[in-house]
Tab-separated table of C-alpha atoms in Angstrom:
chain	number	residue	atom	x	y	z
T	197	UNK	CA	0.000	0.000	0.000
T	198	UNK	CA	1.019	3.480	-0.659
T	199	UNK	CA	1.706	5.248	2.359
T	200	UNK	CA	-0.989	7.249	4.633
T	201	UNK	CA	-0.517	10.403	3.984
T	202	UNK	CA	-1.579	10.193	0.979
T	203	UNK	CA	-5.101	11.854	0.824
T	204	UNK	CA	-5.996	11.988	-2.672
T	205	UNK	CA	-7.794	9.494	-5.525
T	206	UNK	CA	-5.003	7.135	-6.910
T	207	UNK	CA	-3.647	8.313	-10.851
T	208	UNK	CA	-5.417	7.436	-14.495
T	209	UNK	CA	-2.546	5.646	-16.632
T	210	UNK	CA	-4.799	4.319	-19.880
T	211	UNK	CA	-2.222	2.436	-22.554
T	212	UNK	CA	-2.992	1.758	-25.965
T	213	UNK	CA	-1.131	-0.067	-28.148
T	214	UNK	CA	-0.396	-2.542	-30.945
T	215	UNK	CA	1.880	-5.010	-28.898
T	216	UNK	CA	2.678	-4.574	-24.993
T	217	UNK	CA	6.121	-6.188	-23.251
T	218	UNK	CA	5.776	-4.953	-19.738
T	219	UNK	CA	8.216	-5.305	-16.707
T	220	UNK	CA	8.339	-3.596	-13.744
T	221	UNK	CA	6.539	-1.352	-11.502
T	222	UNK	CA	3.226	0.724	-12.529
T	223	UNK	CA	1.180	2.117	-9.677
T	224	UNK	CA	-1.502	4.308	-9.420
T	225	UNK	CA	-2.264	4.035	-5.810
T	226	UNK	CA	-4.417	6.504	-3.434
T	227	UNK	CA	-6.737	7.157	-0.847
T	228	UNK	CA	-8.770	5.376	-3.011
T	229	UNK	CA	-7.262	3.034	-5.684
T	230	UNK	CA	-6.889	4.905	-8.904
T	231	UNK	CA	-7.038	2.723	-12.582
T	232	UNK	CA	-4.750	1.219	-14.877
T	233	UNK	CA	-6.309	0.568	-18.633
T	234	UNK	CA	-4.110	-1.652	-21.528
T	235	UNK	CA	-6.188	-1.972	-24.358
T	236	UNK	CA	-3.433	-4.265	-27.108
T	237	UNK	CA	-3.222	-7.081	-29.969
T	238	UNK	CA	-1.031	-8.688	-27.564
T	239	UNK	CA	0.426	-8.351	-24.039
T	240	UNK	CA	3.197	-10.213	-22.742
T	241	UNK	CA	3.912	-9.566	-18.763
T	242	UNK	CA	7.458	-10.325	-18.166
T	243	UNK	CA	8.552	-11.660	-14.592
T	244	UNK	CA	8.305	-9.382	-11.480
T	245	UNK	CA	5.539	-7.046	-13.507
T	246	UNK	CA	3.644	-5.711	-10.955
T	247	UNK	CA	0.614	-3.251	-11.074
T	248	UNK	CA	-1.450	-1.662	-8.123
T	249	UNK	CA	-4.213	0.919	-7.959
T	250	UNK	CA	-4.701	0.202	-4.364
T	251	UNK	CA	-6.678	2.500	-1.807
T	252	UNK	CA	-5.191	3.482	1.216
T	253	UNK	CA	-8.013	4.875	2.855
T	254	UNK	CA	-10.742	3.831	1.041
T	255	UNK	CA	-11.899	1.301	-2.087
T	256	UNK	CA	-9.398	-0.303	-4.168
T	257	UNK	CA	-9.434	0.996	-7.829
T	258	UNK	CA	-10.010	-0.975	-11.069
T	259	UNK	CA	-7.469	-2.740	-13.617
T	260	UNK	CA	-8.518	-3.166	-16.633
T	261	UNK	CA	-6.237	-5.150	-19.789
T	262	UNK	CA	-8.647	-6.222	-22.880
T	263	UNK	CA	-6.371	-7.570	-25.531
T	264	UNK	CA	-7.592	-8.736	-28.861
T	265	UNK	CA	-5.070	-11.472	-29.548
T	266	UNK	CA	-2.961	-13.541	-26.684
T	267	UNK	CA	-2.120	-12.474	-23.030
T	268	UNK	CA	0.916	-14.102	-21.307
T	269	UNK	CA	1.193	-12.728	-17.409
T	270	UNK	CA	4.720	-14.548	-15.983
T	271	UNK	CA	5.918	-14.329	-12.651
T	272	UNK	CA	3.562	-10.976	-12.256
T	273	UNK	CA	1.279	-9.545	-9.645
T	274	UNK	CA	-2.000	-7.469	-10.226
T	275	UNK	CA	-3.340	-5.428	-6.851
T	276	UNK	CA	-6.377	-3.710	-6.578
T	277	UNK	CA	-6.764	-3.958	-2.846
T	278	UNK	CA	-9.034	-1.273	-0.407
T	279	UNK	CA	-8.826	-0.384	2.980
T	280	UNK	CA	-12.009	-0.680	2.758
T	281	UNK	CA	-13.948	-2.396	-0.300
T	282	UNK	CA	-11.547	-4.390	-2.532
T	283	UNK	CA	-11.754	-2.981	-6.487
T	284	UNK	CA	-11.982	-4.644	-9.557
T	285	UNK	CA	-9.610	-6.704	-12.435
T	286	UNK	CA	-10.910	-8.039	-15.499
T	287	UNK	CA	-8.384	-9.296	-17.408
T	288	UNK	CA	-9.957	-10.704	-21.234
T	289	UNK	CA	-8.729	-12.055	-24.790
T	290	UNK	CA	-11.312	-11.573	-27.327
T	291	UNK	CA	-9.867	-13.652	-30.124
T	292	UNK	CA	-6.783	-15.270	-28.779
T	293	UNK	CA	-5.589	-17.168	-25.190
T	294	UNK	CA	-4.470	-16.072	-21.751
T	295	UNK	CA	-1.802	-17.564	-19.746
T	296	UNK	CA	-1.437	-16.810	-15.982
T	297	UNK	CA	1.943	-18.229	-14.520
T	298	UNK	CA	3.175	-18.526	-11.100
T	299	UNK	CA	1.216	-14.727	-10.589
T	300	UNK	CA	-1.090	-12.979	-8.110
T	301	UNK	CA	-4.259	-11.516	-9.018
T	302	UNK	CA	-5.423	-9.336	-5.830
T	303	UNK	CA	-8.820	-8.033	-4.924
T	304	UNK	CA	-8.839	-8.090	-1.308
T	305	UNK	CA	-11.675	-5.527	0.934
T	306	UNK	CA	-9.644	-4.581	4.755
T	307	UNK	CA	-12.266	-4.067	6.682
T	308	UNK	CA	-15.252	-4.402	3.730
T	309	UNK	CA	-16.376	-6.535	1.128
T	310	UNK	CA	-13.535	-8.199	-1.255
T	311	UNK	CA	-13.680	-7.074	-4.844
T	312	UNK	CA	-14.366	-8.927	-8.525
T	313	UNK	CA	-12.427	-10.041	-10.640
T	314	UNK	CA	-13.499	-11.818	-14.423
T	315	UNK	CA	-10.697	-13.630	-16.403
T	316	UNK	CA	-11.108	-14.916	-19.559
T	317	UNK	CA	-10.187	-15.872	-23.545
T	318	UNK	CA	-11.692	-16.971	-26.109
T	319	UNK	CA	-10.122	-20.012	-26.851
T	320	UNK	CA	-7.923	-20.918	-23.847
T	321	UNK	CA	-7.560	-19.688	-20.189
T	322	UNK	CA	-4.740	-21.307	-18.620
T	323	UNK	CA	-4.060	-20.562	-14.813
T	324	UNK	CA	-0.700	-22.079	-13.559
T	325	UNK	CA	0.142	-21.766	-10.451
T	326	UNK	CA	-1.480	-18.717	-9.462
T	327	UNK	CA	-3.604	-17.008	-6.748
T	328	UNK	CA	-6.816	-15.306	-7.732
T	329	UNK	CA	-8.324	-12.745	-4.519
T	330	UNK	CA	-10.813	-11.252	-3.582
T	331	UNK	CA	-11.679	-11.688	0.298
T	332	UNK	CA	-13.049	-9.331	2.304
T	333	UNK	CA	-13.603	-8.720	5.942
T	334	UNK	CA	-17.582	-8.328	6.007
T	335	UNK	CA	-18.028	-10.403	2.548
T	336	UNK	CA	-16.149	-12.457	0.237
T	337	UNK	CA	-15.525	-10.440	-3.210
T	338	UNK	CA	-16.601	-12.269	-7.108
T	339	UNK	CA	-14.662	-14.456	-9.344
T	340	UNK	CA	-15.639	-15.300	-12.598
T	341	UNK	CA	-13.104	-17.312	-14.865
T	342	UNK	CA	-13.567	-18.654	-18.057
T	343	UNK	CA	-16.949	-16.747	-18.678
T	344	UNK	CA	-19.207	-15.048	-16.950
T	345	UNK	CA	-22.702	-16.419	-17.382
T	346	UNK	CA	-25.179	-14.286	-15.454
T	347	UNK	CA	-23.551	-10.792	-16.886
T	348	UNK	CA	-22.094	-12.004	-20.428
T	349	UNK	CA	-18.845	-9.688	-19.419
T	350	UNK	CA	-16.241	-12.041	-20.612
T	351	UNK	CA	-16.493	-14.263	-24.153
T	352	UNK	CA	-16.634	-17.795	-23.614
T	353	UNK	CA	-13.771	-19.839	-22.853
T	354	UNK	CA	-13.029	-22.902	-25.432
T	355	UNK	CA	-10.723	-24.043	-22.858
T	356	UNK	CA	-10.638	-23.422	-19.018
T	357	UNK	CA	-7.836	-25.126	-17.015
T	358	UNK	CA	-6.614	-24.044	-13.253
T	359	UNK	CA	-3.938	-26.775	-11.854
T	360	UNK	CA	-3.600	-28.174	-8.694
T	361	UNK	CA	-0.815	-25.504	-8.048
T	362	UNK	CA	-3.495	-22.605	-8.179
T	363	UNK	CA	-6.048	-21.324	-5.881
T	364	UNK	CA	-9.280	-19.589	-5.539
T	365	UNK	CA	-10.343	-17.549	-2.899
T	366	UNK	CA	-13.389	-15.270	-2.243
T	367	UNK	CA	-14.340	-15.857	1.570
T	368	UNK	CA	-14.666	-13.649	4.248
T	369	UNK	CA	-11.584	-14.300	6.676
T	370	UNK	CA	-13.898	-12.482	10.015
T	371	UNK	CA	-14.222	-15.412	11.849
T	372	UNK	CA	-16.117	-13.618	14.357
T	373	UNK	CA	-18.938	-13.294	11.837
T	374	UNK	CA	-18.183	-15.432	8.959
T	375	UNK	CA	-22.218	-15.739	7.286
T	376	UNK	CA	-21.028	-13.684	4.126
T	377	UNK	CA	-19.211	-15.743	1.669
T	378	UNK	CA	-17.956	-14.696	-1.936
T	379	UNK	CA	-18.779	-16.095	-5.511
């Protein structure tokens, strides 16, 4: 998280482009999570790629990658976490296939409800040892992967496949008054 004196909304960064190799750091964090927008053919995240538009007094923002062709995420972590409400990631291939390895894909609500999160391709989704978030302290958050039936956000995965190596989580960690579970 950014740190607390930071009072305002978290940054816009919106990239458009042809063909994407990312690596590194790109944060638009705030009092309440800002949003990062990739909008390619094709997106390749390289190892240690991490991206946050996390609130730090407030809602977690909203990441948002739609890429026409194939999506490859390696070694890569996507936060969208809220001291309060977690925000949202959708992450989608309209035409091609997405590829999550050994990654973290963060949605998380501190003391609120965790966030959503839809990821999806059209012909193959492929999670590999990977995390996928979105808890939250008075209700778990929403994960949709490989389409999204009730809304019709996402296209229709040929191919869904999440190994043993993965997990899923969208519970609400309050013990005290655990009732409100995620999707």
């Amino acid at each position: 998280f950014p740190s607390h004196d930071n009072s305002g909304p978290g940054g816009v960064i919106t990239l458009t482009t042809s063909d994407v190799h990312l690596s590194g750091a790109i944060s638009a964090n705030g009092a309440t999570g800002g949003s990062f927008a990739l909008s390619a053919q094709n997106a390749q995240f390289e190892g240690q790629t991490v991206i946050q538009t996390n609130g730090s007094n407030g809602p977690g923002g909203h990441i948002d990658i739609d890429v026409s062709q194939d999506i490859n995420i390696v070694n890569s972590g996507l936060y969208v976490n809220g001291t309060t409400d977690g925000g949202s990631i959708r992450i989608l291939s309209r035409a091609g296939n997405l590829s999550l390895f050994d990654s973290i894909i963060q949605t998380n609500g501190g003391n609120g409800r965790g966030g959503s999160i839809g990821i999806s391709a059209f012909n193959n989704t492929i999670l590999t040892n990977t995390a996928v978030e979105a808890t939250g302290f008075t209700q778990g958050g929403r994960i949709h992967i490989g389409k999204d039936a009730q809304d019709n956000t996402l296209p229709y995965s040929i191919f869904t496949q999440i190994d043993a190596n993965s997990s899923i989580k969208a519970n609400q960690p309050n013990v005290i008054d655990a009732k409100n579970g995620g999707f």
